mmCIF file of C-alpha atoms in Angstrom:
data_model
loop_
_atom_site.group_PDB
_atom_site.id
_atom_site.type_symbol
_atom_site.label_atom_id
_atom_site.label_comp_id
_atom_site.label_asym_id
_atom_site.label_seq_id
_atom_site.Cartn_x
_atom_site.Cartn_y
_atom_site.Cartn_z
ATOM 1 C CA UNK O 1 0.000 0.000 0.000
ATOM 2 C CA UNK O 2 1.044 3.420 -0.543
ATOM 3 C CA UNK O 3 1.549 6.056 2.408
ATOM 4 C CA UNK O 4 -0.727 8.373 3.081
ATOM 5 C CA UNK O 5 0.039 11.639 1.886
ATOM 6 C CA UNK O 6 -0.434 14.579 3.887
ATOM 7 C CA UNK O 7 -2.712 16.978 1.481
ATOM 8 C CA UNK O 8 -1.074 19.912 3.487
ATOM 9 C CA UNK O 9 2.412 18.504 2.435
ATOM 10 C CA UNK O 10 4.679 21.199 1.212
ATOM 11 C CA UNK O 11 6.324 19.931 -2.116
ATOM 12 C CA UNK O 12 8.634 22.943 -2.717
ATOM 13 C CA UNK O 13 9.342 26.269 -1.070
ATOM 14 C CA UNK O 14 10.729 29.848 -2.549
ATOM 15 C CA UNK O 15 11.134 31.373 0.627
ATOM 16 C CA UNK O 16 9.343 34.976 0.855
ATOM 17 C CA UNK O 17 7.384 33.954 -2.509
ATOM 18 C CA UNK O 18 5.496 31.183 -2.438
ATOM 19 C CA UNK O 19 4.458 27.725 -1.314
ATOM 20 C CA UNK O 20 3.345 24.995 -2.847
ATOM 21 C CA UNK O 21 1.579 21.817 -1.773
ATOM 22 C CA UNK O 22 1.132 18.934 -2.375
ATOM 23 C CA UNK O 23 -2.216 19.048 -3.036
ATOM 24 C CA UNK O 24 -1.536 21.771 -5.531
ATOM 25 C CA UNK O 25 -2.843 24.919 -3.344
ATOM 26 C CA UNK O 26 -0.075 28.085 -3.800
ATOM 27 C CA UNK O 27 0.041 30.000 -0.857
ATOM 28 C CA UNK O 28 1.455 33.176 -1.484
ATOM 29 C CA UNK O 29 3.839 35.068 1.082
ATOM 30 C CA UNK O 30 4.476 38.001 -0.613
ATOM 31 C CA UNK O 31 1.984 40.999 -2.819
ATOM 32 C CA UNK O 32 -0.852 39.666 -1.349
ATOM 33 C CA UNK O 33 -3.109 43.076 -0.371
ATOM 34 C CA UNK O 34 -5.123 44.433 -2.787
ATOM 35 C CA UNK O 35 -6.898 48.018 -2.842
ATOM 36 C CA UNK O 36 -10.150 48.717 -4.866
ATOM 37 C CA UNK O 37 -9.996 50.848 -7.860
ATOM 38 C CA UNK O 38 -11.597 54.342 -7.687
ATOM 39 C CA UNK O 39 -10.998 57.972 -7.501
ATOM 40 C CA UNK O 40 -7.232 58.907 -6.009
ATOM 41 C CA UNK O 41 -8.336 61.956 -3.655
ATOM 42 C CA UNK O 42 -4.330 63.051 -3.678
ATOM 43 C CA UNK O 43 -4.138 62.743 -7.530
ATOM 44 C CA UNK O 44 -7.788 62.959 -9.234
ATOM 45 C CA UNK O 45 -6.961 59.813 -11.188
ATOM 46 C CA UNK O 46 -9.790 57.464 -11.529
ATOM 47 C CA UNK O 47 -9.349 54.051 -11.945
ATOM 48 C CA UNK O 48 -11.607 50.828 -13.159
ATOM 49 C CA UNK O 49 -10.630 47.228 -13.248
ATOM 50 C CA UNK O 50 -11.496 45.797 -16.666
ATOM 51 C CA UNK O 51 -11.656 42.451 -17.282
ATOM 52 C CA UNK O 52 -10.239 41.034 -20.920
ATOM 53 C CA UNK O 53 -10.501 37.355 -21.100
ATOM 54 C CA UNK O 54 -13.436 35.620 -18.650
ATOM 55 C CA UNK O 55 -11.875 32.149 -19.197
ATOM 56 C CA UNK O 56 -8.195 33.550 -18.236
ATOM 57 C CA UNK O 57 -9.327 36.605 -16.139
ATOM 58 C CA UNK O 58 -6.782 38.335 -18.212
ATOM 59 C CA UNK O 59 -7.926 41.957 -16.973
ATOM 60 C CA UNK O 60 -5.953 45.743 -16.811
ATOM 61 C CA UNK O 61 -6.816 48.169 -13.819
ATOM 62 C CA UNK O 62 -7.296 51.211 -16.343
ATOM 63 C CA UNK O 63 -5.949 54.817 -14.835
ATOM 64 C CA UNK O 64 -7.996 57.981 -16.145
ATOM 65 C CA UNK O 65 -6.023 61.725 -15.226
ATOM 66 C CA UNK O 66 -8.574 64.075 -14.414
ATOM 67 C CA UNK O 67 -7.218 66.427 -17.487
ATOM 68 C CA UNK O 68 -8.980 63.956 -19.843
ATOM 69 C CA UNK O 69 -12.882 64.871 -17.805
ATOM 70 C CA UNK O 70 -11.865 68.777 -18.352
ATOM 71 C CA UNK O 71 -13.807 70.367 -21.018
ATOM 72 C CA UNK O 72 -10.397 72.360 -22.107
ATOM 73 C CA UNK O 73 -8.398 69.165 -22.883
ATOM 74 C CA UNK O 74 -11.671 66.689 -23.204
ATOM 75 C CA UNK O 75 -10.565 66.389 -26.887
ATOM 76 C CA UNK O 76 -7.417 66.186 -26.916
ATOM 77 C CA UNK O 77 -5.786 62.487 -27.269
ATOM 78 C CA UNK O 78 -3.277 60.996 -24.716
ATOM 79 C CA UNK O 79 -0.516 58.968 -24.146
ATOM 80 C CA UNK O 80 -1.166 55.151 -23.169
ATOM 81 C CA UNK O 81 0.951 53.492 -21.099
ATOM 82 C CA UNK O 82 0.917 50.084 -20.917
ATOM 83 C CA UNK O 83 2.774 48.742 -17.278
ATOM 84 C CA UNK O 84 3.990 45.011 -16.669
ATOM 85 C CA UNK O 85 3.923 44.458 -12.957
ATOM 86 C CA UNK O 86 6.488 42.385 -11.192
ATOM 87 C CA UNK O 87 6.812 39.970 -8.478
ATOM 88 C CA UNK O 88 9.274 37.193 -10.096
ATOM 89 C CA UNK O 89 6.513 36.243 -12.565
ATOM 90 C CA UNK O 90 5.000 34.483 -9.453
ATOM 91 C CA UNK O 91 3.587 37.117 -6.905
ATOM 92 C CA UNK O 92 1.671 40.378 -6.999
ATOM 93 C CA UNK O 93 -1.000 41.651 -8.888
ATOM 94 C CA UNK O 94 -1.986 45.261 -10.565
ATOM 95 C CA UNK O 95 -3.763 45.682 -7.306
ATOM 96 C CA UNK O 96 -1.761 45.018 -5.152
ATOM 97 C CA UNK O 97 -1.222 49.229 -3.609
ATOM 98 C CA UNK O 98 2.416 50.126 -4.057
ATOM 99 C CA UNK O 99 1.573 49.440 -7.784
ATOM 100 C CA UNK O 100 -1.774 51.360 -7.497
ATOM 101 C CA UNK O 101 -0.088 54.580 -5.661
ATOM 102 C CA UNK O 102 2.626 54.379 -8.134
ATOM 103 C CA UNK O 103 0.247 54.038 -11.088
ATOM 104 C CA UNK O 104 -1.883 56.660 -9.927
ATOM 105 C CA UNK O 105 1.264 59.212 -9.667
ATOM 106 C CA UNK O 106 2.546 58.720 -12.851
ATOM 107 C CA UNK O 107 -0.905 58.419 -14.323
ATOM 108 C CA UNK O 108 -0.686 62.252 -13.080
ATOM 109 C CA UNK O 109 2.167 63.692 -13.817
ATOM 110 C CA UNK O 110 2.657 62.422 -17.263
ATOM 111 C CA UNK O 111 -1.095 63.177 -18.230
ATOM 112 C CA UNK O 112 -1.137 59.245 -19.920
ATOM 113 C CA UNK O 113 -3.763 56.991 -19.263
ATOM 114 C CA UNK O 114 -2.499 53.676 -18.014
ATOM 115 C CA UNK O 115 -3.229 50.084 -18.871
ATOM 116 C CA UNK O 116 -2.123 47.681 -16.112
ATOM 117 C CA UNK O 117 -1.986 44.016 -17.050
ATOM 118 C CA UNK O 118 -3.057 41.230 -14.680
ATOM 119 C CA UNK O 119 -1.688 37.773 -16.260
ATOM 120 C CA UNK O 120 -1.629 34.748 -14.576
ATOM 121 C CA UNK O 121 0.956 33.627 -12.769
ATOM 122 C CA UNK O 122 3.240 30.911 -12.114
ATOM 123 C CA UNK O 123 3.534 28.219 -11.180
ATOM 124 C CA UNK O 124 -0.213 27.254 -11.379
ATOM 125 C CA UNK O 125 -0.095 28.848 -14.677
ATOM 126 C CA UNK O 126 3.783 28.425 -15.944
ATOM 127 C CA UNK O 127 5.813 30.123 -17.866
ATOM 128 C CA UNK O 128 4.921 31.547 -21.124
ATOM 129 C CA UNK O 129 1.495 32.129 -19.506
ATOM 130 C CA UNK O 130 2.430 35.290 -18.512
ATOM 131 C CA UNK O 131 4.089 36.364 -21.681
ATOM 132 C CA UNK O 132 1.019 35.289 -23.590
ATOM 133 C CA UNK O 133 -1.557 37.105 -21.158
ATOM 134 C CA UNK O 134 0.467 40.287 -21.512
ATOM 135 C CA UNK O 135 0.796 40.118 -25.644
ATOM 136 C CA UNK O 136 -2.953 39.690 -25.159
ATOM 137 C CA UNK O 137 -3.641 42.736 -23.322
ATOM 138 C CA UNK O 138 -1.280 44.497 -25.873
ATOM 139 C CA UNK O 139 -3.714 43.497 -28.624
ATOM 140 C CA UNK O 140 -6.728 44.404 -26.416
ATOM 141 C CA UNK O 141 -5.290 48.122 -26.297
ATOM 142 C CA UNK O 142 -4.997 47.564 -29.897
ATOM 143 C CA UNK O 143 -7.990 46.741 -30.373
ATOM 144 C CA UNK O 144 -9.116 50.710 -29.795
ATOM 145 C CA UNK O 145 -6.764 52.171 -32.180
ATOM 146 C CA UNK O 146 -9.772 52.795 -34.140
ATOM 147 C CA UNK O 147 -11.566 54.422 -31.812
ATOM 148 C CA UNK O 148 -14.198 51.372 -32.124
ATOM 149 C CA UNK O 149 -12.868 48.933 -29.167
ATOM 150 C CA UNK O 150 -15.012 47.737 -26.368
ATOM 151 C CA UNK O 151 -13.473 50.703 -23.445
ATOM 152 C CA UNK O 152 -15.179 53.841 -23.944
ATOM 153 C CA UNK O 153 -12.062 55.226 -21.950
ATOM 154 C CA UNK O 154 -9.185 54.375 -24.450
ATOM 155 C CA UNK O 155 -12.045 55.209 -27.106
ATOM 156 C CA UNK O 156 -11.988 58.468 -26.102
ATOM 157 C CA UNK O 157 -9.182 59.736 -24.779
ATOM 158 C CA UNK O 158 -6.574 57.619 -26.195
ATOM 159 C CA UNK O 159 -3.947 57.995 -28.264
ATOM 160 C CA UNK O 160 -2.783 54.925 -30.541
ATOM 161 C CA UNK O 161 0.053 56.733 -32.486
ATOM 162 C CA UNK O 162 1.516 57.776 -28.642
ATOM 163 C CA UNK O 163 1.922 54.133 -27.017
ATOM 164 C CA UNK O 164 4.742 53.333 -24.193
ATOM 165 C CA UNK O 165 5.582 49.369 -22.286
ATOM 166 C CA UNK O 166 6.852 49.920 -19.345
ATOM 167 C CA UNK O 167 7.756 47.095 -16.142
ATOM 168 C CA UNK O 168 9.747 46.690 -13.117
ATOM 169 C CA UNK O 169 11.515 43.323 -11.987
ATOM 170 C CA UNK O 170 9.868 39.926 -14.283
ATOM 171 C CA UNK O 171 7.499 42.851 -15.357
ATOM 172 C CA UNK O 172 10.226 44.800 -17.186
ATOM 173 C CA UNK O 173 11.408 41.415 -18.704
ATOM 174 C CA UNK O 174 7.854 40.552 -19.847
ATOM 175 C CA UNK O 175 7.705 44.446 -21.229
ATOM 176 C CA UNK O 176 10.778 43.422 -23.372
ATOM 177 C CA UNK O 177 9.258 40.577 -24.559
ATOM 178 C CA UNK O 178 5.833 42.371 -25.459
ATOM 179 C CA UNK O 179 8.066 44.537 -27.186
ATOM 180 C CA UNK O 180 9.661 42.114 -29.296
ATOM 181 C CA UNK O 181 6.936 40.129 -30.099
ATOM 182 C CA UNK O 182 5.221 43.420 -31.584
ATOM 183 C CA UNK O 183 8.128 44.451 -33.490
ATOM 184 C CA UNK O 184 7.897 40.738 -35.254
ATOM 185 C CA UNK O 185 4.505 40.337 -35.592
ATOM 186 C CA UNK O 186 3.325 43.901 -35.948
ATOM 187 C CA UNK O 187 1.607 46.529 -33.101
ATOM 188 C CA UNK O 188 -1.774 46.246 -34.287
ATOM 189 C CA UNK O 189 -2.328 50.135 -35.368
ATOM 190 C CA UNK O 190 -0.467 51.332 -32.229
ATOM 191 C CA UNK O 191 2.909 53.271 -32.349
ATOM 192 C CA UNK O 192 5.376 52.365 -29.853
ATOM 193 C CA UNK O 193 7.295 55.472 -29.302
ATOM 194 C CA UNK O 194 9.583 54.447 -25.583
ATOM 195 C CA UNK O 195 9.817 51.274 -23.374
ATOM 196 C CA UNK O 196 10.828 51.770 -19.798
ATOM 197 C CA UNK O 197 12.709 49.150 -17.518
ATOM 198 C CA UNK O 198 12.879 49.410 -13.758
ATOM 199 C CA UNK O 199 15.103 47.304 -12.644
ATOM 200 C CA UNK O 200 14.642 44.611 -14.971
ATOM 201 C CA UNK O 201 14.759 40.589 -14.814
ATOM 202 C CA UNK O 202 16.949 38.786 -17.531
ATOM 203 C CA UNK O 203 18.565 35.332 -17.152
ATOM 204 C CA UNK O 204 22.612 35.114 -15.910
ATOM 205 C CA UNK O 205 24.923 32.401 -16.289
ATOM 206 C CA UNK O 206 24.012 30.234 -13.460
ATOM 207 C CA UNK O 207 21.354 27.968 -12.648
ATOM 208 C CA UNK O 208 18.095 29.437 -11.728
ATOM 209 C CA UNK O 209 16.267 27.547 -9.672
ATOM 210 C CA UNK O 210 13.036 29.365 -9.765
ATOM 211 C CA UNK O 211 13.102 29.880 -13.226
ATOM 212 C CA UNK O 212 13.177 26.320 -14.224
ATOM 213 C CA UNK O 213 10.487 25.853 -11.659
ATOM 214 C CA UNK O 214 7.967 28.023 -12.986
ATOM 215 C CA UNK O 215 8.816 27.620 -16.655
ATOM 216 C CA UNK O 216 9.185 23.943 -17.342
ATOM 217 C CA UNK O 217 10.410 23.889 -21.269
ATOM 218 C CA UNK O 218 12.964 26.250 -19.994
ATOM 219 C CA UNK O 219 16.015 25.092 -21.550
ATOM 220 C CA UNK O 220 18.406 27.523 -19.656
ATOM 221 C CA UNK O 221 20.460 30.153 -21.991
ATOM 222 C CA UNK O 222 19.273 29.369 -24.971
ATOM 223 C CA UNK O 223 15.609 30.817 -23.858
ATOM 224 C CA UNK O 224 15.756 34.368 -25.205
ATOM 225 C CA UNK O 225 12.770 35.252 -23.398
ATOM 226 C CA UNK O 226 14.559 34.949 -20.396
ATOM 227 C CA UNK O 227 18.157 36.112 -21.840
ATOM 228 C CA UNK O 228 17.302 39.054 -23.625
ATOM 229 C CA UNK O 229 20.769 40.443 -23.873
ATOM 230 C CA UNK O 230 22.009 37.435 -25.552
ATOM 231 C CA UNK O 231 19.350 37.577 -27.895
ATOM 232 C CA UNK O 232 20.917 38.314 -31.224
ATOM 233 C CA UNK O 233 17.528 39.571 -32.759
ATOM 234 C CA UNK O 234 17.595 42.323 -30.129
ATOM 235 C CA UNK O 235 19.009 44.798 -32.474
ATOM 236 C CA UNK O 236 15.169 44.539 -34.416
ATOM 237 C CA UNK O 237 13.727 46.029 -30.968
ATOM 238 C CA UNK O 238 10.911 48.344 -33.282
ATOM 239 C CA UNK O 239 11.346 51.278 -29.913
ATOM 240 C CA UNK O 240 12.826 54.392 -30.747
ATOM 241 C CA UNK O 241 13.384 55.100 -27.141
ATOM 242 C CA UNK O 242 14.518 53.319 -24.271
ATOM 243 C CA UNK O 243 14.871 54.126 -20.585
ATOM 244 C CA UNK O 244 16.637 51.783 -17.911
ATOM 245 C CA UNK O 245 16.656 52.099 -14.243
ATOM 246 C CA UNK O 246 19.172 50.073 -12.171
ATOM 247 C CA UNK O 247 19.738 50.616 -8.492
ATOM 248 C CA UNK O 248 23.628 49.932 -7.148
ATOM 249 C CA UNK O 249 22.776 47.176 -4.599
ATOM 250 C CA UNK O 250 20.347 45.552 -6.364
ATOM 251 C CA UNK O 251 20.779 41.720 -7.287
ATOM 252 C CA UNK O 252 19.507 42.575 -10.768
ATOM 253 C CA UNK O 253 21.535 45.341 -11.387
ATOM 254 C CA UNK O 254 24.218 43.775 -14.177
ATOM 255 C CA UNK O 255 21.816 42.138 -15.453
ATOM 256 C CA UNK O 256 20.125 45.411 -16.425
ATOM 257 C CA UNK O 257 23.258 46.790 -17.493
ATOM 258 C CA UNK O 258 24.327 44.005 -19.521
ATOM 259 C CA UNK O 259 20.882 44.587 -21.246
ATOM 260 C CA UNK O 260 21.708 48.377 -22.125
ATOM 261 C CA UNK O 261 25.431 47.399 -23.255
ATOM 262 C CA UNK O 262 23.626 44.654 -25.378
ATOM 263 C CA UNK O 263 21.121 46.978 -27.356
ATOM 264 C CA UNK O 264 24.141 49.548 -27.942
ATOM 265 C CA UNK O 265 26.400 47.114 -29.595
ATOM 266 C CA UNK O 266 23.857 44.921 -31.275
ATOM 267 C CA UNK O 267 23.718 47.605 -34.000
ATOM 268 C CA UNK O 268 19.882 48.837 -32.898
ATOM 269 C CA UNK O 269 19.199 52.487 -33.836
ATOM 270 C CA UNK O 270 16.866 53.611 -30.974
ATOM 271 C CA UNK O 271 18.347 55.808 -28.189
ATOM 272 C CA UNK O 272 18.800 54.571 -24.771
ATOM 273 C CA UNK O 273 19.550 55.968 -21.305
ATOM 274 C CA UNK O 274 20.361 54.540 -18.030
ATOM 275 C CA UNK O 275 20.230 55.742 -14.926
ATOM 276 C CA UNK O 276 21.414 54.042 -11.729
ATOM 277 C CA UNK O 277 20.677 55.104 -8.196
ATOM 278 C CA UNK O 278 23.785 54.924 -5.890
ATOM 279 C CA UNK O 279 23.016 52.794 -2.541
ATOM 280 C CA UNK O 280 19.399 52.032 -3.037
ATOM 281 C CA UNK O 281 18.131 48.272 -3.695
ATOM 282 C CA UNK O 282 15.574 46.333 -5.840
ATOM 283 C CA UNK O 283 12.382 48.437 -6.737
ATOM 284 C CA UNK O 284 12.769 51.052 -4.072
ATOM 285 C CA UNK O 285 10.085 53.342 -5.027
ATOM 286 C CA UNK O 286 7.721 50.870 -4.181
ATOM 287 C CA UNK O 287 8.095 50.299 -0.800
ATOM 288 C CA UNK O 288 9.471 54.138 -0.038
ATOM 289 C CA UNK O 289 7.805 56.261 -2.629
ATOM 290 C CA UNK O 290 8.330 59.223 -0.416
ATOM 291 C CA UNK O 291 12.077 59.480 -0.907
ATOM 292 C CA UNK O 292 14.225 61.380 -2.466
ATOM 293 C CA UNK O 293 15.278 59.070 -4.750
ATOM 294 C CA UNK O 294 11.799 57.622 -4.999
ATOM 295 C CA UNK O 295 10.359 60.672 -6.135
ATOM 296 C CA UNK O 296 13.130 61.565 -8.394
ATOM 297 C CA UNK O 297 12.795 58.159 -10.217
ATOM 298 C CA UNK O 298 8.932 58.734 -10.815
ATOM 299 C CA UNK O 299 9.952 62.270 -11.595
ATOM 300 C CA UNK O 300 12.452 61.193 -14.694
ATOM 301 C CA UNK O 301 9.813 58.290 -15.662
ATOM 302 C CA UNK O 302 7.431 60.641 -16.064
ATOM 303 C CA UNK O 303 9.900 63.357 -18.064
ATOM 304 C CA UNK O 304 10.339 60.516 -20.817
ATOM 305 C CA UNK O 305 7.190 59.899 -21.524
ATOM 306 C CA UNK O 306 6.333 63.284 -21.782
ATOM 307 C CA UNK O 307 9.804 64.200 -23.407
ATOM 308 C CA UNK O 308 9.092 61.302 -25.890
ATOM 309 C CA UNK O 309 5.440 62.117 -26.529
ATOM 310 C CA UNK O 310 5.739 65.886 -27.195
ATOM 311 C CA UNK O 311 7.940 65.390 -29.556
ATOM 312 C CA UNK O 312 6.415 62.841 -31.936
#
């Protein structure tokens, strides 16, 4: 006979991220609070979850600046932004509220309207999920650049020659890959004018542990999903404009700047900046968005996409 098996058995643990069980429950230890969308009372942005996909619950939380609900500006188009959250493709969620405040400041200050994707995660939905859901969402904003989609919002107000990616962590390596995958396959009637990376997720030269958990066909380096900057297509990156943010004591630093030496070699003709912030660690503005360096990260995000959108 065989042994019984606990149900509440823990088969494998990423400590701070996850657990799994045997009985295939994930409990999550990390970007597990949510906050309701709504009306920022510090900002004026309003905000509505949106779902995309019923059968995936593929969804964006959708960020309105109160410019767009001025009769001055009603008519004029904006920017969309369309952010990757991370959370090491496993944790987290648009709603989670460090993503929300941030959203809802940028949102703001750069006068965009913002499209935040929810994809599954891993590992109850592994690797590509993620990638897919996101390219989904993509095409869903797409979808509008007609004026004739199913969100009166992006109908209305937004732009589809004036389109940004932007992610942090996994969410900046997703963003890449969005990004790639349009400039193969086409953007659908949108214009990508600028991607942004804060502090970005690519694949190094030793063994990931996680990564091969949550992506099963991973087959390690030769995965350009996962190592962008040895990605020898990366020089067809259809972005004009590129900003990187890398922090100095972040794990993920070298891997961001191995990304930015990448692009400028591989012969690619966009422009791209990087900025690093001296002493501060992974995603910082997050979980202090009152500092200095906190608000002068949000401050430089939100000069590029204006920079970038003014001027096309």
């Amino acid at each position: 006979m065989e042994p019984n098996i606990n149900p509440g058995e823990v088969v494998r643990e990423f400590p701070r991220l996850f657990r799994a069980y045997k009985d295939g429950r994930v409990e999550r230890l990390l970007g597990t609070e949510t906050t309701p969308a709504g009306t920022d009372p510090t900002t004026g942005v309003e905000s509505k979850d949106v779902t995309i996909n019923p059968q995936t619950n593929v969804a964006v939380r959708l960020y309105l600046p109160s410019t767009a609900s001025s009769s001055s500006s009603s008519s004029k188009k904006l920017p969309i932004l369309v952010y990757i959250h991370g959370g090491a493709f496993c944790v987290c969620t648009p709603f989670n509220p460090a993503y929300h405040n941030h959203l809802n400041t940028v949102c703001a200050g750069a006068n965009v309207i913002v499209a935040s994707v929810h994809y599954r995660l891993a590992p109850e939905h592994p690797l590509p999920a993620g990638y897919n859901d996101s390219w989904e969402a993509f095409l869903w904003v797409a979808s509008h650049a007609a004026g004739s989609g199913p969100e009166p919002w992006l109908n209305a107000h937004g732009d589809p020659k004036n389109v940004f990616i932007a992610g942090d962590s996994a969410g900046g390596n997703i963003a890449h890959n969005v990004a790639m995958r349009g400039s193969a396959e086409g953007f659908a009637g949108l214009k990508l004018q600028g991607m942004v990376l804060l502090h970005p997720f690519f694949g190094s030269d030793k063994k990931d542990e996680l990564v091969e958990y949550l992506y099963p066909t991973y087959e390690g380096p030769s995965n350009m999903m996962i190592h962008a900057p040895l990605d020898p297509k990366v020089s067809d990156l259809a972005c004009p404009r590129l900003l990187i943010f890398v922090s100095e004591k972040d794990f993920l630093r070298d891997r961001g700047c191995s990304y930015y030496e990448a692009l400028k070699k591989s012969g690619w003709k966009g422009e791209v900046e990087k900025v690093e912030f001296p002493g501060e660690d992974h995603v910082f503005h997050l979980f202090q968005p009152s500092k200095k360096n906190s608000l002068d990260l949000v401050k430089q995000f939100v000069a590029f996409l204006k920079q970038t959108s003014s001027s096309s």
